[in-house]
CSV table of C-alpha atoms and ligand atoms in Angstrom, one decimal:
chain,number,residue,atom,x,y,z
A,1367,UNK,CA,9.9,16.1,-5.2
A,1368,UNK,CA,9.2,12.7,-3.5
A,1369,UNK,CA,6.0,10.9,-4.5
A,1370,UNK,CA,4.8,7.9,-2.5
A,1371,UNK,CA,2.4,5.8,-4.5
A,1372,UNK,CA,0.5,2.7,-3.4
A,1373,UNK,CA,-0.9,0.2,-5.9
A,1374,UNK,CA,-3.8,-1.5,-4.2
A,1375,UNK,CA,-3.5,-5.3,-4.0
A,1376,UNK,CA,-7.0,-5.5,-5.5
A,1377,UNK,CA,-5.9,-3.5,-8.5
A,1378,UNK,CA,-2.9,-5.7,-9.5
A,1379,UNK,CA,-4.2,-9.1,-8.5
A,1380,UNK,CA,-7.4,-11.2,-9.1
A,1381,UNK,CA,-8.5,-10.8,-5.5
A,1382,UNK,CA,-10.8,-13.8,-5.5
A,1383,UNK,CA,-8.2,-16.2,-6.9
A,1384,UNK,CA,-5.3,-17.1,-4.6
A,1385,UNK,CA,-1.9,-15.9,-5.7
A,1386,UNK,CA,-3.1,-14.7,-9.1
A,1387,UNK,CA,-1.7,-11.5,-10.7
A,1388,UNK,CA,-4.0,-9.4,-12.8
A,1389,UNK,CA,-1.5,-9.3,-15.6
A,1390,UNK,CA,-3.3,-6.7,-17.7
A,1391,UNK,CA,-3.9,-4.4,-14.8
A,1392,UNK,CA,-0.3,-4.7,-13.6
A,1393,UNK,CA,0.9,-4.0,-17.2
A,1394,UNK,CA,-1.3,-0.9,-17.4
A,1395,UNK,CA,0.0,0.4,-14.0
A,1396,UNK,CA,3.6,-0.3,-15.0
A,1397,UNK,CA,3.0,1.5,-18.4
A,1398,UNK,CA,1.7,4.6,-16.6
A,1399,UNK,CA,4.6,4.7,-14.1
A,1400,UNK,CA,7.2,4.2,-17.0
A,1401,UNK,CA,5.5,7.0,-19.0
A,1402,UNK,CA,5.6,9.4,-16.1
A,1403,UNK,CA,9.3,8.9,-15.4
A,1404,UNK,CA,9.1,10.6,-12.0
A,1405,UNK,CA,12.5,11.3,-10.4
A,1406,UNK,CA,11.9,10.4,-6.8
A,1407,UNK,CA,9.2,7.8,-6.7
A,1408,UNK,CA,8.7,5.3,-3.9
A,1409,UNK,CA,6.2,2.5,-4.5
A,1410,UNK,CA,4.2,0.4,-2.2
A,1411,UNK,CA,1.8,-2.4,-3.1
A,1412,UNK,CA,-0.9,-4.2,-1.1
A,1413,UNK,CA,-1.5,-7.9,-0.6
A,1414,UNK,CA,-4.4,-8.7,-2.8
A,1415,UNK,CA,-4.9,-12.4,-3.4
A,1416,UNK,CA,-1.3,-13.1,-2.3
A,1417,UNK,CA,-1.0,-11.9,1.3
A,1418,UNK,CA,-4.6,-11.7,2.5
A,1419,UNK,CA,-5.6,-15.3,1.7
A,1420,UNK,CA,-2.6,-16.7,3.7
A,1421,UNK,CA,-3.1,-14.2,6.5
A,1422,UNK,CA,-6.8,-15.2,6.8
A,1423,UNK,CA,-6.0,-18.9,6.7
A,1424,UNK,CA,-3.6,-18.5,9.6
A,1425,UNK,CA,-5.9,-16.1,11.5
A,1426,UNK,CA,-3.4,-13.3,11.4
A,1427,UNK,CA,-4.4,-9.7,11.2
A,1428,UNK,CA,-3.1,-6.3,12.3
A,1429,UNK,CA,-4.0,-7.2,15.9
A,1430,UNK,CA,-4.1,-11.0,16.0
A,1431,UNK,CA,-0.6,-12.4,15.9
A,1432,UNK,CA,1.0,-15.7,15.2
A,1433,UNK,CA,4.1,-17.4,16.7
A,1434,UNK,CA,4.1,-20.0,13.9
A,1435,UNK,CA,7.2,-19.5,11.9
A,1436,UNK,CA,5.7,-21.5,9.0
A,1437,UNK,CA,2.7,-19.1,8.8
A,1438,UNK,CA,5.1,-16.1,8.8
A,1439,UNK,CA,7.1,-17.5,6.0
A,1440,UNK,CA,4.0,-18.4,4.0
A,1441,UNK,CA,2.5,-14.9,4.3
A,1442,UNK,CA,5.9,-13.2,3.7
A,1443,UNK,CA,6.8,-15.6,0.9
A,1444,UNK,CA,3.5,-14.9,-1.0
A,1445,UNK,CA,4.2,-11.1,-0.7
A,1446,UNK,CA,7.7,-11.6,-2.0
A,1447,UNK,CA,6.3,-13.4,-5.1
A,1448,UNK,CA,3.9,-10.5,-5.8
A,1449,UNK,CA,6.7,-8.0,-5.2
A,1450,UNK,CA,8.8,-9.9,-7.8
A,1451,UNK,CA,6.0,-9.7,-10.3
A,1452,UNK,CA,5.6,-5.9,-9.7
A,1453,UNK,CA,9.4,-5.3,-9.9
A,1454,UNK,CA,9.6,-7.5,-13.1
A,1455,UNK,CA,6.8,-5.5,-14.8
A,1456,UNK,CA,8.6,-2.2,-13.9
A,1457,UNK,CA,12.1,-3.3,-14.9
A,1458,UNK,CA,10.7,-4.6,-18.1
A,1459,UNK,CA,9.7,-1.0,-18.9
A,1460,UNK,CA,13.1,0.4,-17.8
A,1461,UNK,CA,11.8,1.7,-14.4
A,1462,UNK,CA,14.8,1.0,-12.0
A,1463,UNK,CA,12.6,-0.8,-9.5
A,1464,UNK,CA,14.2,-2.7,-6.6
A,1465,UNK,CA,12.6,-4.7,-3.8
A,1466,UNK,CA,12.5,-3.6,-0.2
A,1467,UNK,CA,10.9,-6.1,2.3
A,1468,UNK,CA,9.4,-4.6,5.4
A,1469,UNK,CA,9.5,-7.9,7.3
A,1470,UNK,CA,13.2,-7.5,7.7
A,1471,UNK,CA,13.2,-3.7,8.4
A,1472,UNK,CA,10.4,-2.9,10.8
A,1473,UNK,CA,8.4,-4.2,13.8
A,1474,UNK,CA,5.5,-3.2,16.0
A,1475,UNK,CA,5.8,-2.5,19.7
A,1476,UNK,CA,3.5,-4.0,22.3
A,1477,UNK,CA,1.0,-1.2,21.7
A,1478,UNK,CA,1.0,-2.0,17.9
A,1479,UNK,CA,2.9,1.1,16.9
A,1480,UNK,CA,5.2,0.6,13.9
A,1481,UNK,CA,8.9,1.3,13.9
A,1482,UNK,CA,10.1,1.4,10.2
A,1483,UNK,CA,13.4,3.1,9.6
A,1484,UNK,CA,13.2,4.8,6.2
A,1485,UNK,CA,16.8,5.8,5.8
A,1486,UNK,CA,17.6,2.7,3.6
A,1487,UNK,CA,14.6,3.5,1.4
A,1488,UNK,CA,15.7,7.2,1.2
A,1489,UNK,CA,19.3,6.2,0.2
A,1490,UNK,CA,18.0,3.8,-2.4
A,1491,UNK,CA,15.8,6.5,-3.8
A,1492,UNK,CA,18.7,9.0,-3.8
A,1493,UNK,CA,20.7,6.6,-5.9
A,1494,UNK,CA,18.1,6.7,-8.6
A,1495,UNK,CA,16.3,3.5,-7.8
A,1496,UNK,CA,12.6,3.1,-7.3
A,1497,UNK,CA,12.2,1.2,-4.0
A,1498,UNK,CA,9.2,-1.1,-4.1
A,1499,UNK,CA,7.8,-2.0,-0.7
A,1500,UNK,CA,4.7,-4.1,0.2
A,1501,UNK,CA,2.3,-5.0,2.9
A,1502,UNK,CA,3.9,-7.7,4.9
A,1503,UNK,CA,3.9,-9.7,8.2
A,1504,UNK,CA,6.2,-8.1,10.9
A,1505,UNK,CA,7.3,-8.9,14.4
A,1506,UNK,CA,5.0,-7.6,17.0
A,1507,UNK,CA,6.2,-7.4,20.6
A,1508,UNK,CA,4.2,-9.7,22.9
A,1509,UNK,CA,2.0,-10.9,19.9
A,1510,UNK,CA,4.5,-12.8,17.7
A,1511,UNK,CA,3.9,-11.4,14.2
A,1512,UNK,CA,1.0,-9.4,12.8
A,1513,UNK,CA,0.1,-7.9,9.4
A,1514,UNK,CA,1.4,-4.6,8.3
A,1515,UNK,CA,-0.8,-3.0,5.7
A,1516,UNK,CA,0.5,-1.0,2.7
A,1517,UNK,CA,-1.5,1.9,4.0
A,1518,UNK,CA,0.5,2.0,7.2
A,1519,UNK,CA,3.7,1.8,5.1
A,1520,UNK,CA,2.5,4.8,2.9
A,1521,UNK,CA,2.1,6.8,6.1
A,1522,UNK,CA,5.5,5.8,7.5
A,1523,UNK,CA,7.2,6.5,4.2
A,1524,UNK,CA,5.5,9.8,3.6
A,1525,UNK,CA,6.5,11.0,7.0
A,1526,UNK,CA,10.0,9.5,7.0
A,1527,UNK,CA,10.9,10.7,3.5
A,1528,UNK,CA,9.1,14.0,3.8
A,1529,UNK,CA,6.9,13.2,0.8
A,1530,UNK,CA,5.3,16.0,-1.2
A,1531,UNK,CA,2.5,13.9,-2.7
A,1532,UNK,CA,0.9,10.6,-1.8
A,1533,UNK,CA,-1.3,8.6,-4.1
A,1534,UNK,CA,-3.4,5.5,-3.4
A,1535,UNK,CA,-4.5,3.7,-6.5
A,1536,UNK,CA,-7.6,1.6,-5.6
A,1537,UNK,CA,-10.2,-0.4,-7.6
A,1538,UNK,CA,-12.7,2.4,-7.1
A,1539,UNK,CA,-12.4,6.0,-8.5
A,1540,UNK,CA,-12.2,7.5,-5.0
A,1541,UNK,CA,-14.0,7.4,-1.7
A,1542,UNK,CA,-17.6,7.0,-2.5
A,1543,UNK,CA,-20.8,8.3,-0.8
A,1544,UNK,CA,-24.0,6.3,-0.5
A,1545,UNK,CA,-25.0,7.4,-4.0
A,1546,UNK,CA,-21.8,6.0,-5.5
A,1547,UNK,CA,-20.5,9.5,-6.1
A,1548,UNK,CA,-16.8,10.4,-5.5
A,1549,UNK,CA,-16.3,12.5,-2.4
A,1550,UNK,CA,-14.0,15.2,-3.7
A,1551,UNK,CA,-12.3,16.1,-0.4
A,1552,UNK,CA,-12.1,14.7,3.2
A,1553,UNK,CA,-10.7,16.7,6.1
A,1554,UNK,CA,-12.4,14.9,9.0
A,1555,UNK,CA,-13.1,11.2,9.3
A,1556,UNK,CA,-16.3,11.8,11.2
A,1557,UNK,CA,-17.8,13.5,8.1
A,1558,UNK,CA,-17.5,10.3,6.0
A,1559,UNK,CA,-17.6,7.5,8.6
A,1560,UNK,CA,-21.2,6.6,7.6
A,1561,UNK,CA,-20.1,5.8,4.0
A,1562,UNK,CA,-17.2,3.6,4.8
A,1563,UNK,CA,-17.9,-0.1,5.1
A,1564,UNK,CA,-15.3,-2.9,5.2
A,1565,UNK,CA,-13.9,-4.5,2.0
A,1566,UNK,CA,-16.2,-7.1,0.3
A,1567,UNK,CA,-13.3,-9.6,-0.2
A,1568,UNK,CA,-10.9,-11.2,2.2
A,1569,UNK,CA,-9.0,-8.2,3.6
A,1570,UNK,CA,-7.5,-8.5,7.0
A,1571,UNK,CA,-6.4,-4.9,7.2
A,1572,UNK,CA,-9.7,-3.0,7.1
A,1573,UNK,CA,-10.5,-1.7,3.6
A,1574,UNK,CA,-11.3,1.9,2.8
A,1575,UNK,CA,-12.0,3.0,6.3
A,1576,UNK,CA,-8.5,2.1,7.4
A,1577,UNK,CA,-7.1,3.8,4.3
A,1578,UNK,CA,-8.9,7.1,5.0
A,1579,UNK,CA,-8.0,7.1,8.7
A,1580,UNK,CA,-4.3,6.5,7.9
A,1581,UNK,CA,-4.1,9.1,5.1
A,1582,UNK,CA,-5.8,11.8,7.3
A,1583,UNK,CA,-2.8,11.5,9.6
A,1584,UNK,CA,-0.4,12.8,7.0
A,1585,UNK,CA,0.9,16.3,6.3
A,1586,UNK,CA,1.3,15.7,2.6
A,1587,UNK,CA,-1.9,15.8,0.5
A,1588,UNK,CA,-3.1,12.3,-0.5
A,1589,UNK,CA,-5.3,11.2,-3.4
A,1590,UNK,CA,-7.4,8.1,-3.6
A,1591,UNK,CA,-8.3,7.3,-7.2
A,1592,UNK,CA,-9.0,4.5,-9.6
A,1593,UNK,CA,-6.6,2.8,-12.1
A,1594,UNK,CA,-7.7,5.0,-15.0
A,1595,UNK,CA,-6.5,8.1,-13.1
A,1596,UNK,CA,-3.0,6.7,-12.3
A,1597,UNK,CA,-1.4,8.5,-15.3
A,1598,UNK,CA,-3.1,11.8,-14.3
A,1599,UNK,CA,-1.9,11.5,-10.7
A,1600,UNK,CA,1.6,10.9,-11.9
A,1601,UNK,CA,1.4,13.9,-14.2
A,1602,UNK,CA,0.6,16.1,-11.1
A,1603,UNK,CA,-3.2,16.1,-11.2
A,1604,UNK,CA,-5.3,15.5,-8.0
A,1605,UNK,CA,-7.8,12.9,-9.2
A,1606,UNK,CA,-10.4,11.1,-7.1
A,1607,UNK,CA,-10.7,12.0,-3.5
A,1608,UNK,CA,-8.2,14.4,-1.9
A,1609,UNK,CA,-7.5,13.7,1.8
A,1610,UNK,CA,-5.7,16.1,4.0
B,3114,LIG,O1,-3.3,-5.0,1.2
B,3114,LIG,C1,-1.7,-6.4,3.5
B,3114,LIG,O2,-1.4,-5.2,2.8
B,3114,LIG,P1,-2.7,-4.3,2.3
B,3114,LIG,C2,-0.5,-7.3,3.4
B,3114,LIG,O3,-2.1,-3.0,1.9
B,3114,LIG,C3,-0.7,-8.7,3.8
B,3114,LIG,O4,-3.6,-4.1,3.5
B,3114,LIG,C4,0.4,-9.5,4.1
B,3114,LIG,C5,-1.9,-9.2,3.9
């Protein structure tokens, strides 16, 4: 059974402080992953205070590209540093985590559609490793390079690897309605559109609305949940909001 799990960038970093890992939160997440010892796990993490600050500083988003190689290297370099921190935390707990950098693997066509071959990730998984991917900056035909969100990666990986379950660990305990209550299940974006604003912090990829839209595209059931529910998700529970 393949599980694709995204750790939100806001969960594992101090989102208001440039390039700052939330050491306690990352340790908690790594503990939960180590304790679950899932066989076929593929991890993705978001940008948090690493990717988003650099992307915003250079005016790069999912649609606004750059042809400045220095900007591409800054954004990608920051994401590699966060990826190192995530892999270090996991390897320190005997999880066989290895990096996989989307910048070198995928690209967008002129319409913005992503090509991301997943056979390398699958082979890495099949050899007993836990591939750890991350939101990144990727080549975008006719636009230079644009931001690829972890949510898009989750969708591409879930499809390409025929995932059985998808989890998105966010800072909130699920998708919330106007009263702050968790919406237990979402089948149709139109039913929840009125509740979904953008992210309050610097987030160039669209916050919860983009997450929900991307997850609705999947065949596999997806759960959006908070950090406290990560262990439960990895044990097979469906915490937070189930999207399918
Ligand atoms: O936090 C964005 O990934 P996300 C990655 O999953 C960058 O949207 C480079 C900003």
